[in-house]
Amino acid sequence: MTTFDLTYNPFTKEKIFKVDGKEADLEECWGQGNKELVEWSGSFFEVLYKKYNDSEITVNFKGIVRDLQFLEDAKLAYEMQKPNLKITINDVGCSLVKNRIEDLKKLFHKMQTETPFEKLKSDDLKNTFNKAVSSEFEMAVVATMSSGKSTLINSMLGRELLPARNEATTATLARIHDIDGLDDFKGKSYDSEGNVLEDCDPLTLDNMDKLNDDPKTSIIEIYGDIAGVDSKDLRLVISDTPGPNNSRTNEHKAHTYALLKSEYKPMIVYVLNAQSPASTDDETLLADVAEAMNEGGRQAKERFIFVLNKADAIDPGKGESVPKMIEHIKEYLEKHGIKNARIFPTNARMAKVIRQYKNKQPLTEYEEDEVLSKYDSLIKREWKHLSNFSPLSETAKREQDEMLKSAQERNDTYDEALIYTGVPAIELTINEYLSKYALPAKITEGVFSFKETINKLGIEAEATERLKNDKSEFDKLAKNLEKIKLALKKSENVNKIKSEIEKLSASNVLREKFETAFGKIMDEYEEKTKSMQNKKMDEKVARSNAELIKKFLNDVQLKFRTDIEVILQDVLVSQAQVAVDEYKKYVEDLVGEVSYDMPTEAILGDLSSIDVTSTLNDYSHNESVFVGTRIEKNNKKSWFIPWTWFLATSITKNIYDEIKYIDFSEFLENEIEPNLRKALSSMQEAAFDWAKKEEERFRIFFKEQLNKLNERIEEKIEEKEELLHDKEKFEKRIKDNETKLSWLNGFKKELDKVIAI
C-alpha cells in the first residue's frame, strides 16, 4: 500500500505532495502549474496508479471541503474503471470556505476600528471591501419564447410574480435580489437613464404587469427571499433576461451576450422546452454559449445549467421516456458545439403551484383543479420522479436524498412531490456553485485587495524603519532629495514621460483585434448561409431564409458591439496602465496610487439598414415545371374515321405550372454579403475613430495628473527636509512608524491565516 499526502491551497494555488512521507514533485506527474485542483483531479488517481503501480492507494488530503469533494468524485469515477483498485481518502484537515468569509469580515471590522492609518477607515476602502467580498453574484436565466422561463423563476420564488403569458412578456430586464428572511417581495422600476418610475411594496403580479407594460420601463429591481437558495455569504441575483426573439431594446439583448464574455463569470441557466426544443432563435446564442463553455475547463461547464422544462409531457405507453428525451436534447446541443451539457429535467409548473399552495398564495381555478390535484401522481408514477435524472454531484445527491427522507418521515406529500419536480435539484446545484467557485474566488479577491492596500501604506513606514538602523540611509535620503529636486527643476523625467504619453497609440493592436472580430462574424455568416446557396429556391423558402438572415444580422450587431467594447477596454486600459506604472516608478517612495478608468460609451453602427427582402424579386425568374398528369378524352378517335378506331379512348397529358424561383445564392452574393461587409467596416471605423479620441482624452487627463503629482512630490520633499533638520521630530516619526509597522505586520499575518491551509 502506498500512502500519499496532498495539501492544496485553492487561494494561493500552492501544493505539497508526499509519497510515503517523502516530498515528491507533483508537477512531474501533472504539470498543471496554477490550475485549480478541479482541473487535474480527474486524472489524479490514474497517474498515481500508473506511476506507482499499486492497487491499494491511501491519500491524506488537507485543504478545503470543496476540493475534498472533487477528489471523492474523481475516486468514484476511477474505481468504476478499475474495480480491483482500492482507494482511501482521509480528511486530515479540511475547512469550510464560508467560515473564512466570516473571518475576513471580522478582520475588516478590526481594521476599521484599530488601525493607526486613517486611510484604512475611508469610505472608498469600505466600498472596495463590500464589492470584493460581500458583492452579489449574478445568475442569468435565458430562453426562447414559450419555454417556461418565467414559470421556472416563479417556482423558485414560490409565487406568481413574473408574467407568464403565451406572447412575448419579458420585454424588460428584471433582476431579483435574494434577501434571506424577507416575507414579501418589493420592487422598483427604472427608465433607461436610471430614474425611478415606480416603487412597489409589496410587489404583486398586477404590479409587475403594469411595470412591464410601461414602455418607459428599462429595468425592474426586485428584492425578496428565494427560499431554495442560501445567500447568507454571497447574495444571488437572478437576471430574467429578454430572449433573443423578445427584447424591448438592443441593450437588453446585448446584456445576455455580455454575460457570456464577462470576467466575473456569472451562472447561466438556459431553459429549453421539452415539447419543442429546437428553435432557430437558439442558434446564435447557443454558438456563444458553446464558445464560453469550451474556454474555461470544468468551472466554465459547471456555470452553465440547461433546464429541460415540461419534461413530464411524455407518454411511456408510446415508448417515450425521460432518458430518451435528455439524450435527444444532448444530441441537439452537440450539433451547436455544446458537449457534456448538464441537463436538468423539470416540471416547473407543478413546483410553482405546490409552493404557492404551501405559501398560501392564490391559485387559479385551472391550477387548483388541473395541476395541484395531480400532485400525488408524481409520487405514484416513478417515471415522473424527474429528480432521479438530475446530473447532481455526489454531495448534492446526498442533500436531495436527505430532503426526500425528511419529507417522507414527516408524511409531507407536497414536499415529496416538489422534490420530484426537479426544481429543488437546480437550487442545490446553484448553492453548490456559489460555495464551490464563487465564494472561494471572493475570499481570494478580498484578501489580496487588502494586502495590496496595506503594502502600499507600508512602503513609507518600512523606509523610515530602515533609517533608524542605518545612518547611511539617512545620508542617502538627503542626497536623493537633492537629486529629485534637481530632476524636478530640469523636468527631465516628467518631460520624458510626457513624451511617452504623446506617443501612446493602440492603433495597430486595435486594427488587428478588430480584423479578428470582423473575420469571426464573416465566418458565422458563411456558416449560416451555407445551406442557402441555391440558384432555384422556392419564393416562400427564400423569404423565410431572408427573415432568418435579418434576425442573424441583428444578433451579429449586438455581438460585434460587445466584442469591440471589450477590445477597447482591454487595449486602451492596458496602454494607459503602462504609462501609469512608468510614472509610479519615478515617484514610488513619494506618492500613492494613480488610477485611470475609461468610460463606457456606445459604439456607433447599425446593421438594420441592410435590406434583406425588398430586392428578392430582382433575382427571380419563372420556369415551367412538371407538376403531374391528368387523363383526357382522346379527341382524335372518331367512329366515322376508320383508322382511328384502334386508338385509345383516353390519353395521359403532362401538366406544367409556372413556378417563381429565386436565385438566392446570387442574392446573397450581390445584396447581403457586400452590405454586411460595408456595415461592419463602418462600425469598425466608428469604433476606431472613438478609440483615437479616447487616446487623446487620456493624454490630456494624464498630463493634468502629472502636474498634480508634481505638486504633491514637492510637498513630500518639504516634509522630508523638515525631518532631516529636526532630530526630535525625526525620532518621533520613527517611533510612530515602528507602531504602524508592527500593526501592519500583525495584520498581514492575520490576513495570511484567512487563506492558509
Short mmCIF file of N, CA, C and O in Angstrom, two decimals, residues 266-314:
data_model
loop_
_atom_site.label_atom_id
_atom_site.label_comp_id
_atom_site.label_asym_id
_atom_site.label_seq_id
_atom_site.Cartn_x
_atom_site.Cartn_y
_atom_site.Cartn_z
N PRO A 266 -20.69 34.91 -14.45
CA PRO A 266 -21.97 34.60 -13.79
C PRO A 266 -22.46 33.22 -14.21
O PRO A 266 -22.00 32.66 -15.19
N MET A 267 -23.41 32.69 -13.43
CA MET A 267 -24.05 31.43 -13.84
C MET A 267 -25.03 31.73 -14.97
O MET A 267 -25.62 32.81 -15.02
N ILE A 268 -25.22 30.76 -15.85
CA ILE A 268 -26.19 30.88 -16.93
C ILE A 268 -27.13 29.68 -16.86
O ILE A 268 -26.68 28.53 -16.91
N VAL A 269 -28.42 29.94 -16.73
CA VAL A 269 -29.43 28.89 -16.76
C VAL A 269 -30.18 29.02 -18.09
O VAL A 269 -30.85 30.02 -18.33
N TYR A 270 -30.03 28.02 -18.93
CA TYR A 270 -30.63 28.06 -20.28
C TYR A 270 -31.85 27.13 -20.27
O TYR A 270 -31.73 25.93 -20.06
N VAL A 271 -33.03 27.71 -20.48
CA VAL A 271 -34.28 26.94 -20.40
C VAL A 271 -34.73 26.51 -21.79
O VAL A 271 -34.84 27.33 -22.70
N LEU A 272 -34.98 25.20 -21.92
CA LEU A 272 -35.45 24.63 -23.18
C LEU A 272 -36.83 24.01 -22.97
O LEU A 272 -37.12 23.49 -21.87
N ASN A 273 -37.65 24.06 -23.98
CA ASN A 273 -38.98 23.47 -23.93
C ASN A 273 -38.90 22.02 -24.40
O ASN A 273 -38.55 21.76 -25.55
N ALA A 274 -39.22 21.08 -23.52
CA ALA A 274 -39.11 19.67 -23.87
C ALA A 274 -40.03 19.30 -25.03
O ALA A 274 -39.75 18.35 -25.77
N GLN A 275 -41.12 20.05 -25.21
CA GLN A 275 -42.08 19.73 -26.26
C GLN A 275 -41.63 20.24 -27.63
O GLN A 275 -42.03 19.72 -28.66
N SER A 276 -40.82 21.29 -27.64
CA SER A 276 -40.30 21.81 -28.92
C SER A 276 -38.95 22.46 -28.66
O SER A 276 -38.84 23.69 -28.65
N PRO A 277 -37.91 21.64 -28.40
CA PRO A 277 -36.61 22.19 -28.01
C PRO A 277 -35.87 22.93 -29.11
O PRO A 277 -35.17 23.91 -28.85
N ALA A 278 -35.98 22.47 -30.35
CA ALA A 278 -35.21 23.07 -31.43
C ALA A 278 -35.87 24.35 -31.91
O ALA A 278 -37.04 24.38 -32.21
N SER A 279 -35.08 25.42 -31.95
CA SER A 279 -35.60 26.72 -32.39
C SER A 279 -34.49 27.48 -33.09
O SER A 279 -33.36 27.50 -32.64
N THR A 280 -34.84 28.12 -34.19
CA THR A 280 -33.83 28.92 -34.90
C THR A 280 -33.36 30.08 -34.05
O THR A 280 -32.27 30.61 -34.25
N ASP A 281 -34.21 30.51 -33.08
CA ASP A 281 -33.82 31.61 -32.21
C ASP A 281 -32.66 31.22 -31.30
O ASP A 281 -31.96 32.07 -30.78
N ASP A 282 -32.49 29.91 -31.08
CA ASP A 282 -31.43 29.45 -30.20
C ASP A 282 -30.05 29.50 -30.86
O ASP A 282 -29.04 29.59 -30.18
N GLU A 283 -30.01 29.40 -32.17
CA GLU A 283 -28.76 29.08 -32.86
C GLU A 283 -27.61 30.02 -32.54
O GLU A 283 -26.52 29.59 -32.17
N THR A 284 -27.84 31.34 -32.67
CA THR A 284 -26.76 32.30 -32.45
C THR A 284 -26.32 32.28 -30.99
O THR A 284 -25.12 32.27 -30.69
N LEU A 285 -27.30 32.25 -30.08
CA LEU A 285 -26.97 32.28 -28.66
C LEU A 285 -26.24 31.01 -28.24
O LEU A 285 -25.27 31.06 -27.47
N LEU A 286 -26.68 29.86 -28.74
CA LEU A 286 -26.04 28.60 -28.38
C LEU A 286 -24.59 28.55 -28.87
O LEU A 286 -23.74 27.96 -28.22
N ALA A 287 -24.32 29.18 -29.99
CA ALA A 287 -22.94 29.22 -30.50
C ALA A 287 -22.04 29.97 -29.53
O ALA A 287 -20.91 29.56 -29.27
N ASP A 288 -22.55 31.06 -28.96
CA ASP A 288 -21.77 31.82 -27.98
C ASP A 288 -21.63 31.05 -26.67
O ASP A 288 -20.59 31.12 -26.01
N VAL A 289 -22.68 30.34 -26.30
CA VAL A 289 -22.62 29.51 -25.10
C VAL A 289 -21.54 28.44 -25.26
O VAL A 289 -20.74 28.21 -24.36
N ALA A 290 -21.52 27.81 -26.42
CA ALA A 290 -20.51 26.77 -26.71
C ALA A 290 -19.11 27.33 -26.59
O ALA A 290 -18.21 26.71 -26.00
N GLU A 291 -18.90 28.51 -27.15
CA GLU A 291 -17.58 29.14 -27.10
C GLU A 291 -17.16 29.41 -25.66
O GLU A 291 -16.02 29.13 -25.27
N ALA A 292 -18.09 29.94 -24.85
CA ALA A 292 -17.77 30.25 -23.45
C ALA A 292 -17.50 28.98 -22.65
O ALA A 292 -16.60 28.95 -21.81
N MET A 293 -18.26 27.91 -22.93
CA MET A 293 -18.07 26.65 -22.20
C MET A 293 -16.76 25.98 -22.53
O MET A 293 -16.15 25.32 -21.69
N ASN A 294 -16.31 26.15 -23.76
CA ASN A 294 -15.09 25.47 -24.20
C ASN A 294 -13.81 26.21 -23.81
O ASN A 294 -12.71 25.69 -23.99
N GLU A 295 -13.96 27.42 -23.27
CA GLU A 295 -12.77 28.22 -22.95
C GLU A 295 -12.24 27.98 -21.55
O GLU A 295 -11.07 28.17 -21.31
N GLY A 296 -13.12 27.60 -20.61
CA GLY A 296 -12.69 27.64 -19.21
C GLY A 296 -12.69 26.36 -18.43
O GLY A 296 -12.82 26.38 -17.21
N GLY A 297 -12.57 25.19 -19.08
CA GLY A 297 -12.46 23.94 -18.34
C GLY A 297 -13.73 23.61 -17.57
O GLY A 297 -14.83 24.02 -17.90
N ARG A 298 -13.56 22.84 -16.47
CA ARG A 298 -14.71 22.32 -15.74
C ARG A 298 -15.55 23.43 -15.12
O ARG A 298 -16.77 23.37 -15.11
N GLN A 299 -14.87 24.44 -14.56
CA GLN A 299 -15.63 25.52 -13.92
C GLN A 299 -16.56 26.18 -14.93
O GLN A 299 -17.70 26.52 -14.62
N ALA A 300 -16.07 26.38 -16.16
CA ALA A 300 -16.91 27.00 -17.18
C ALA A 300 -18.13 26.14 -17.47
O ALA A 300 -19.24 26.65 -17.63
N LYS A 301 -17.92 24.83 -17.54
CA LYS A 301 -19.05 23.94 -17.82
C LYS A 301 -20.05 23.94 -16.67
O LYS A 301 -21.25 23.87 -16.88
N GLU A 302 -19.56 24.01 -15.43
CA GLU A 302 -20.45 23.94 -14.28
C GLU A 302 -21.25 25.22 -14.07
O GLU A 302 -22.25 25.21 -13.36
N ARG A 303 -20.81 26.32 -14.70
CA ARG A 303 -21.60 27.54 -14.52
C ARG A 303 -22.77 27.60 -15.49
O ARG A 303 -23.59 28.50 -15.42
N PHE A 304 -22.86 26.61 -16.40
CA PHE A 304 -23.98 26.54 -17.32
C PHE A 304 -24.92 25.40 -16.93
O PHE A 304 -24.48 24.27 -16.77
N ILE A 305 -26.18 25.72 -16.76
CA ILE A 305 -27.20 24.72 -16.44
C ILE A 305 -28.25 24.76 -17.55
O ILE A 305 -28.77 25.82 -17.88
N PHE A 306 -28.54 23.60 -18.14
CA PHE A 306 -29.58 23.53 -19.16
C PHE A 306 -30.81 22.87 -18.53
O PHE A 306 -30.73 21.74 -18.04
N VAL A 307 -31.90 23.60 -18.50
CA VAL A 307 -33.14 23.12 -17.88
C VAL A 307 -34.10 22.67 -18.98
O VAL A 307 -34.45 23.45 -19.87
N LEU A 308 -34.48 21.42 -18.92
CA LEU A 308 -35.43 20.86 -19.88
C LEU A 308 -36.81 20.91 -19.23
O LEU A 308 -37.21 20.00 -18.49
N ASN A 309 -37.52 22.00 -19.45
CA ASN A 309 -38.81 22.20 -18.79
C ASN A 309 -39.92 21.43 -19.52
O ASN A 309 -39.78 21.07 -20.68
N LYS A 310 -41.00 21.18 -18.78
CA LYS A 310 -42.16 20.42 -19.29
C LYS A 310 -41.75 18.99 -19.64
O LYS A 310 -42.28 18.38 -20.57
N ALA A 311 -40.77 18.46 -18.89
CA ALA A 311 -40.26 17.12 -19.17
C ALA A 311 -41.23 16.03 -18.76
O ALA A 311 -41.02 14.85 -19.06
N ASP A 312 -42.31 16.40 -18.07
CA ASP A 312 -43.31 15.40 -17.66
C ASP A 312 -44.30 15.11 -18.81
O ASP A 312 -45.12 14.21 -18.70
N ALA A 313 -44.21 15.90 -19.90
CA ALA A 313 -45.17 15.77 -21.00
C ALA A 313 -44.75 14.67 -21.98
O ALA A 313 -44.51 14.91 -23.15
N ILE A 314 -44.62 13.46 -21.47
CA ILE A 314 -44.27 12.32 -22.33
C ILE A 314 -45.29 11.20 -22.09
O ILE A 314 -46.03 11.22 -21.09
#
